[in-house]
Amino acid sequence: MACVLLFSRLLPFSHRLRGATFCLLSLFLSYLCYCALFPDSSMPKSADPTSGCQRVDGAKRRAHRPLSCLSPPSRLDPDQRRPPAPHKVRNDTPSPPMSHMKFGNKKLPNAIIVGVKKGGTRAVLEFIRIHPDVRAAGTETHFFDRNYKRGLEWYRGLMPRTLESQITMEKTPSYFVTKETPHRISAMSQDMKLIVVVRDPVTRAISDYTQTLSKTPDLPSFQDLAFENQSLGVVDMSWNAIRIGLYALHLENWLRYFPLAQIHFVSGERLITDPAGELARVQDFLGLKRIVTDKHFYFNRTKGFPCLKKPESSSSPRCLGKSKGRTHVQIDRDAIEQLRDFYRPHNVKFYEMVGHDFKWE
């Protein structure tokens, strides 16, 4: 009504207005009338992309809608809106250390270094175990002389893991002089290969005494222990350092259970002067390819003993412990000659039994 009243008031003056002015005024008045009739459309609302997205005349079918009419994406966390990335296996993931991987199985030994104490058993074990087909227990197990009641499974648990093609070894020098050991080893395996490292029994006894003296400083003198009556040359065979050197006596016990072909004797003296030669014979006895050769050794003048040359994985050569190559206690020359006289018939018998002269005279 306000627009009609306004037009009626201005109409009498329209003849005084020029054509262009009258047109503009008419447009302006039309706009004012429109705003008065449709007040909600006069001012733009907040931008709503869906404001024009209504059904037309209640139709079942929606009219064509612009992209802005499409349902907006839900307000999710950016990580939730992205499709989950497929799981990737990282090539840079570090592999477990080789030392932690368990290859092979723990097996009972195929070969045992059974003796003798202070003969060079540790050297033989350290030298032969650099062969890739040999794995050995690191410590003396003493299973067949001290721990036999623990059972074979306990013994097997002390062995290293080996592949089918590898030989398992251990060394316990006291086995050779323990009466029950040959029978016990035979009960476990009649095919066992036995290694005995022998040495001049007089030199071996002095070395044995030197080692014991380093642990027990108040030990009686060597002569007091070695002789019941030195003036008469009566040797005390009950002293362990003397008794171990009666090789023929101990070998008789072993030959009751094993043929001589299954026992290999290593010369403790030649192990020092020609370690490669002695190890070649050990490898032959074990049925191994000769891989440990003279290129693996050098003579350590300070210790008076061969050492292994520097392995590729080490920064220094590998020698035996401080107790190996130790300077012996000085023994009276007469006492040494008396002991040589005592051992001579036992040595000759031993040479005959094994078919080899070790030349300990």
PDB file of N, CA and C in Angstrom, residues 5-53:
ATOM      1  N   LEU A   5       0.555   4.420  -2.777  1.00  0.00           N
ATOM      2  CA  LEU A   5       0.334   5.795  -2.336  1.00  0.00           C
ATOM      3  C   LEU A   5       1.438   6.704  -2.834  1.00  0.00           C
ATOM      4  N   LEU A   6       2.687   6.181  -2.798  1.00  0.00           N
ATOM      5  CA  LEU A   6       3.821   6.987  -3.239  1.00  0.00           C
ATOM      6  C   LEU A   6       3.745   7.277  -4.725  1.00  0.00           C
ATOM      7  N   PHE A   7       3.395   6.247  -5.530  1.00  0.00           N
ATOM      8  CA  PHE A   7       3.233   6.458  -6.975  1.00  0.00           C
ATOM      9  C   PHE A   7       2.138   7.487  -7.269  1.00  0.00           C
ATOM     10  N   SER A   8       1.017   7.412  -6.527  1.00  0.00           N
ATOM     11  CA  SER A   8      -0.103   8.343  -6.786  1.00  0.00           C
ATOM     12  C   SER A   8       0.274   9.777  -6.470  1.00  0.00           C
ATOM     13  N   ARG A   9       1.153   9.983  -5.503  1.00  0.00           N
ATOM     14  CA  ARG A   9       1.562  11.330  -5.147  1.00  0.00           C
ATOM     15  C   ARG A   9       2.505  11.928  -6.190  1.00  0.00           C
ATOM     16  N   LEU A  10       3.368  11.032  -6.803  1.00  0.00           N
ATOM     17  CA  LEU A  10       4.366  11.521  -7.745  1.00  0.00           C
ATOM     18  C   LEU A  10       3.827  11.607  -9.164  1.00  0.00           C
ATOM     19  N   LEU A  11       2.769  10.930  -9.428  1.00  0.00           N
ATOM     20  CA  LEU A  11       2.265  10.860 -10.793  1.00  0.00           C
ATOM     21  C   LEU A  11       1.935  12.244 -11.362  1.00  0.00           C
ATOM     22  N   PRO A  12       1.287  13.188 -10.625  1.00  0.00           N
ATOM     23  CA  PRO A  12       0.956  14.494 -11.195  1.00  0.00           C
ATOM     24  C   PRO A  12       2.165  15.267 -11.650  1.00  0.00           C
ATOM     25  N   PHE A  13       3.377  14.946 -11.078  1.00  0.00           N
ATOM     26  CA  PHE A  13       4.592  15.691 -11.443  1.00  0.00           C
ATOM     27  C   PHE A  13       5.388  15.017 -12.515  1.00  0.00           C
ATOM     28  N   SER A  14       4.927  13.902 -13.034  1.00  0.00           N
ATOM     29  CA  SER A  14       5.706  13.119 -13.995  1.00  0.00           C
ATOM     30  C   SER A  14       5.919  13.856 -15.306  1.00  0.00           C
ATOM     31  N   HIS A  15       5.004  14.772 -15.702  1.00  0.00           N
ATOM     32  CA  HIS A  15       5.142  15.453 -16.967  1.00  0.00           C
ATOM     33  C   HIS A  15       6.277  16.462 -16.901  1.00  0.00           C
ATOM     34  N   ARG A  16       6.705  16.846 -15.716  1.00  0.00           N
ATOM     35  CA  ARG A  16       7.798  17.795 -15.583  1.00  0.00           C
ATOM     36  C   ARG A  16       9.156  17.119 -15.666  1.00  0.00           C
ATOM     37  N   LEU A  17       9.216  15.777 -15.545  1.00  0.00           N
ATOM     38  CA  LEU A  17      10.491  15.038 -15.523  1.00  0.00           C
ATOM     39  C   LEU A  17      10.858  14.608 -16.923  1.00  0.00           C
ATOM     40  N   ARG A  18      12.115  14.638 -17.206  1.00  0.00           N
ATOM     41  CA  ARG A  18      12.591  14.122 -18.476  1.00  0.00           C
ATOM     42  C   ARG A  18      12.436  12.605 -18.514  1.00  0.00           C
ATOM     43  N   GLY A  19      12.529  12.050 -19.746  1.00  0.00           N
ATOM     44  CA  GLY A  19      12.296  10.605 -19.875  1.00  0.00           C
ATOM     45  C   GLY A  19      13.272   9.762 -19.101  1.00  0.00           C
ATOM     46  N   ALA A  20      14.591  10.093 -19.186  1.00  0.00           N
ATOM     47  CA  ALA A  20      15.611   9.275 -18.491  1.00  0.00           C
ATOM     48  C   ALA A  20      15.456   9.371 -16.990  1.00  0.00           C
ATOM     49  N   THR A  21      15.205  10.578 -16.515  1.00  0.00           N
ATOM     50  CA  THR A  21      15.069  10.743 -15.064  1.00  0.00           C
ATOM     51  C   THR A  21      13.867   9.996 -14.554  1.00  0.00           C
ATOM     52  N   PHE A  22      12.808  10.056 -15.354  1.00  0.00           N
ATOM     53  CA  PHE A  22      11.590   9.364 -14.935  1.00  0.00           C
ATOM     54  C   PHE A  22      11.806   7.859 -14.877  1.00  0.00           C
ATOM     55  N   CYS A  23      12.592   7.351 -15.821  1.00  0.00           N
ATOM     56  CA  CYS A  23      12.866   5.882 -15.808  1.00  0.00           C
ATOM     57  C   CYS A  23      13.652   5.505 -14.578  1.00  0.00           C
ATOM     58  N   LEU A  24      14.682   6.283 -14.255  1.00  0.00           N
ATOM     59  CA  LEU A  24      15.496   5.953 -13.070  1.00  0.00           C
ATOM     60  C   LEU A  24      14.670   6.020 -11.809  1.00  0.00           C
ATOM     61  N   LEU A  25      13.842   7.017 -11.724  1.00  0.00           N
ATOM     62  CA  LEU A  25      13.009   7.139 -10.532  1.00  0.00           C
ATOM     63  C   LEU A  25      12.056   5.990 -10.429  1.00  0.00           C
ATOM     64  N   SER A  26      11.554   5.538 -11.562  1.00  0.00           N
ATOM     65  CA  SER A  26      10.610   4.404 -11.537  1.00  0.00           C
ATOM     66  C   SER A  26      11.316   3.131 -11.063  1.00  0.00           C
ATOM     67  N   LEU A  27      12.557   2.963 -11.544  1.00  0.00           N
ATOM     68  CA  LEU A  27      13.315   1.769 -11.098  1.00  0.00           C
ATOM     69  C   LEU A  27      13.600   1.804  -9.602  1.00  0.00           C
ATOM     70  N   PHE A  28      13.955   3.010  -9.126  1.00  0.00           N
ATOM     71  CA  PHE A  28      14.252   3.140  -7.700  1.00  0.00           C
ATOM     72  C   PHE A  28      13.032   2.852  -6.853  1.00  0.00           C
ATOM     73  N   LEU A  29      11.889   3.391  -7.277  1.00  0.00           N
ATOM     74  CA  LEU A  29      10.649   3.158  -6.523  1.00  0.00           C
ATOM     75  C   LEU A  29      10.230   1.700  -6.591  1.00  0.00           C
ATOM     76  N   SER A  30      10.521   1.072  -7.745  1.00  0.00           N
ATOM     77  CA  SER A  30      10.178  -0.356  -7.864  1.00  0.00           C
ATOM     78  C   SER A  30      11.012  -1.191  -6.888  1.00  0.00           C
ATOM     79  N   TYR A  31      12.271  -0.789  -6.764  1.00  0.00           N
ATOM     80  CA  TYR A  31      13.159  -1.534  -5.843  1.00  0.00           C
ATOM     81  C   TYR A  31      12.710  -1.376  -4.402  1.00  0.00           C
ATOM     82  N   LEU A  32      12.299  -0.137  -4.031  1.00  0.00           N
ATOM     83  CA  LEU A  32      11.826   0.092  -2.665  1.00  0.00           C
ATOM     84  C   LEU A  32      10.574  -0.706  -2.392  1.00  0.00           C
ATOM     85  N   CYS A  33       9.697  -0.776  -3.398  1.00  0.00           N
ATOM     86  CA  CYS A  33       8.474  -1.564  -3.212  1.00  0.00           C
ATOM     87  C   CYS A  33       8.797  -3.050  -3.052  1.00  0.00           C
ATOM     88  N   TYR A  34       9.777  -3.502  -3.844  1.00  0.00           N
ATOM     89  CA  TYR A  34      10.152  -4.933  -3.748  1.00  0.00           C
ATOM     90  C   TYR A  34      10.697  -5.248  -2.368  1.00  0.00           C
ATOM     91  N   CYS A  35      11.535  -4.377  -1.854  1.00  0.00           N
ATOM     92  CA  CYS A  35      12.111  -4.614  -0.513  1.00  0.00           C
ATOM     93  C   CYS A  35      11.025  -4.605   0.556  1.00  0.00           C
ATOM     94  N   ALA A  36      10.030  -3.756   0.347  1.00  0.00           N
ATOM     95  CA  ALA A  36       8.963  -3.694   1.343  1.00  0.00           C
ATOM     96  C   ALA A  36       8.114  -4.959   1.306  1.00  0.00           C
ATOM     97  N   LEU A  37       7.857  -5.445   0.073  1.00  0.00           N
ATOM     98  CA  LEU A  37       7.031  -6.665  -0.039  1.00  0.00           C
ATOM     99  C   LEU A  37       7.782  -7.939   0.360  1.00  0.00           C
ATOM    100  N   PHE A  38       9.117  -8.031   0.069  1.00  0.00           N
ATOM    101  CA  PHE A  38       9.912  -9.247   0.379  1.00  0.00           C
ATOM    102  C   PHE A  38      11.109  -8.864   1.233  1.00  0.00           C
ATOM    103  N   PRO A  39      10.862  -8.612   2.507  1.00  0.00           N
ATOM    104  CA  PRO A  39      11.980  -8.141   3.354  1.00  0.00           C
ATOM    105  C   PRO A  39      13.085  -9.173   3.546  1.00  0.00           C
ATOM    106  N   ASP A  40      12.776 -10.529   3.547  1.00  0.00           N
ATOM    107  CA  ASP A  40      13.794 -11.568   3.800  1.00  0.00           C
ATOM    108  C   ASP A  40      14.798 -11.652   2.676  1.00  0.00           C
ATOM    109  N   SER A  41      14.407 -11.207   1.484  1.00  0.00           N
ATOM    110  CA  SER A  41      15.313 -11.334   0.337  1.00  0.00           C
ATOM    111  C   SER A  41      16.111 -10.085   0.101  1.00  0.00           C
ATOM    112  N   SER A  42      15.820  -9.039   0.884  1.00  0.00           N
ATOM    113  CA  SER A  42      16.495  -7.773   0.629  1.00  0.00           C
ATOM    114  C   SER A  42      17.947  -7.770   1.037  1.00  0.00           C
ATOM    115  N   MET A  43      18.336  -8.533   2.043  1.00  0.00           N
ATOM    116  CA  MET A  43      19.718  -8.571   2.525  1.00  0.00           C
ATOM    117  C   MET A  43      20.262  -9.987   2.352  1.00  0.00           C
ATOM    118  N   PRO A  44      21.448 -10.163   1.862  1.00  0.00           N
ATOM    119  CA  PRO A  44      22.001 -11.520   1.704  1.00  0.00           C
ATOM    120  C   PRO A  44      22.277 -12.153   3.053  1.00  0.00           C
ATOM    121  N   LYS A  45      21.971 -13.423   3.103  1.00  0.00           N
ATOM    122  CA  LYS A  45      22.257 -14.172   4.350  1.00  0.00           C
ATOM    123  C   LYS A  45      23.703 -14.645   4.348  1.00  0.00           C
ATOM    124  N   SER A  46      24.086 -15.250   5.446  1.00  0.00           N
ATOM    125  CA  SER A  46      25.442 -15.808   5.526  1.00  0.00           C
ATOM    126  C   SER A  46      25.602 -16.852   4.444  1.00  0.00           C
ATOM    127  N   ALA A  47      26.770 -16.886   3.883  1.00  0.00           N
ATOM    128  CA  ALA A  47      26.988 -17.791   2.750  1.00  0.00           C
ATOM    129  C   ALA A  47      26.748 -19.212   3.179  1.00  0.00           C
ATOM    130  N   ASP A  48      25.713 -19.795   2.638  1.00  0.00           N
ATOM    131  CA  ASP A  48      25.370 -21.195   2.926  1.00  0.00           C
ATOM    132  C   ASP A  48      25.315 -21.918   1.605  1.00  0.00           C
ATOM    133  N   PRO A  49      26.242 -22.781   1.331  1.00  0.00           N
ATOM    134  CA  PRO A  49      26.273 -23.433   0.023  1.00  0.00           C
ATOM    135  C   PRO A  49      25.045 -24.262  -0.247  1.00  0.00           C
ATOM    136  N   THR A  50      24.203 -24.548   0.747  1.00  0.00           N
ATOM    137  CA  THR A  50      23.031 -25.411   0.549  1.00  0.00           C
ATOM    138  C   THR A  50      21.739 -24.646   0.651  1.00  0.00           C
ATOM    139  N   SER A  51      21.853 -23.276   0.684  1.00  0.00           N
ATOM    140  CA  SER A  51      20.623 -22.502   0.889  1.00  0.00           C
ATOM    141  C   SER A  51      19.654 -22.665  -0.260  1.00  0.00           C
ATOM    142  N   GLY A  52      20.162 -22.892  -1.456  1.00  0.00           N
ATOM    143  CA  GLY A  52      19.262 -23.042  -2.584  1.00  0.00           C
ATOM    144  C   GLY A  52      18.973 -24.470  -2.954  1.00  0.00           C
ATOM    145  N   CYS A  53      19.330 -25.382  -2.082  1.00  0.00           N
ATOM    146  CA  CYS A  53      19.220 -26.804  -2.389  1.00  0.00           C
ATOM    147  C   CYS A  53      17.950 -27.372  -1.780  1.00  0.00           C
TER     148      CYS A  53
END
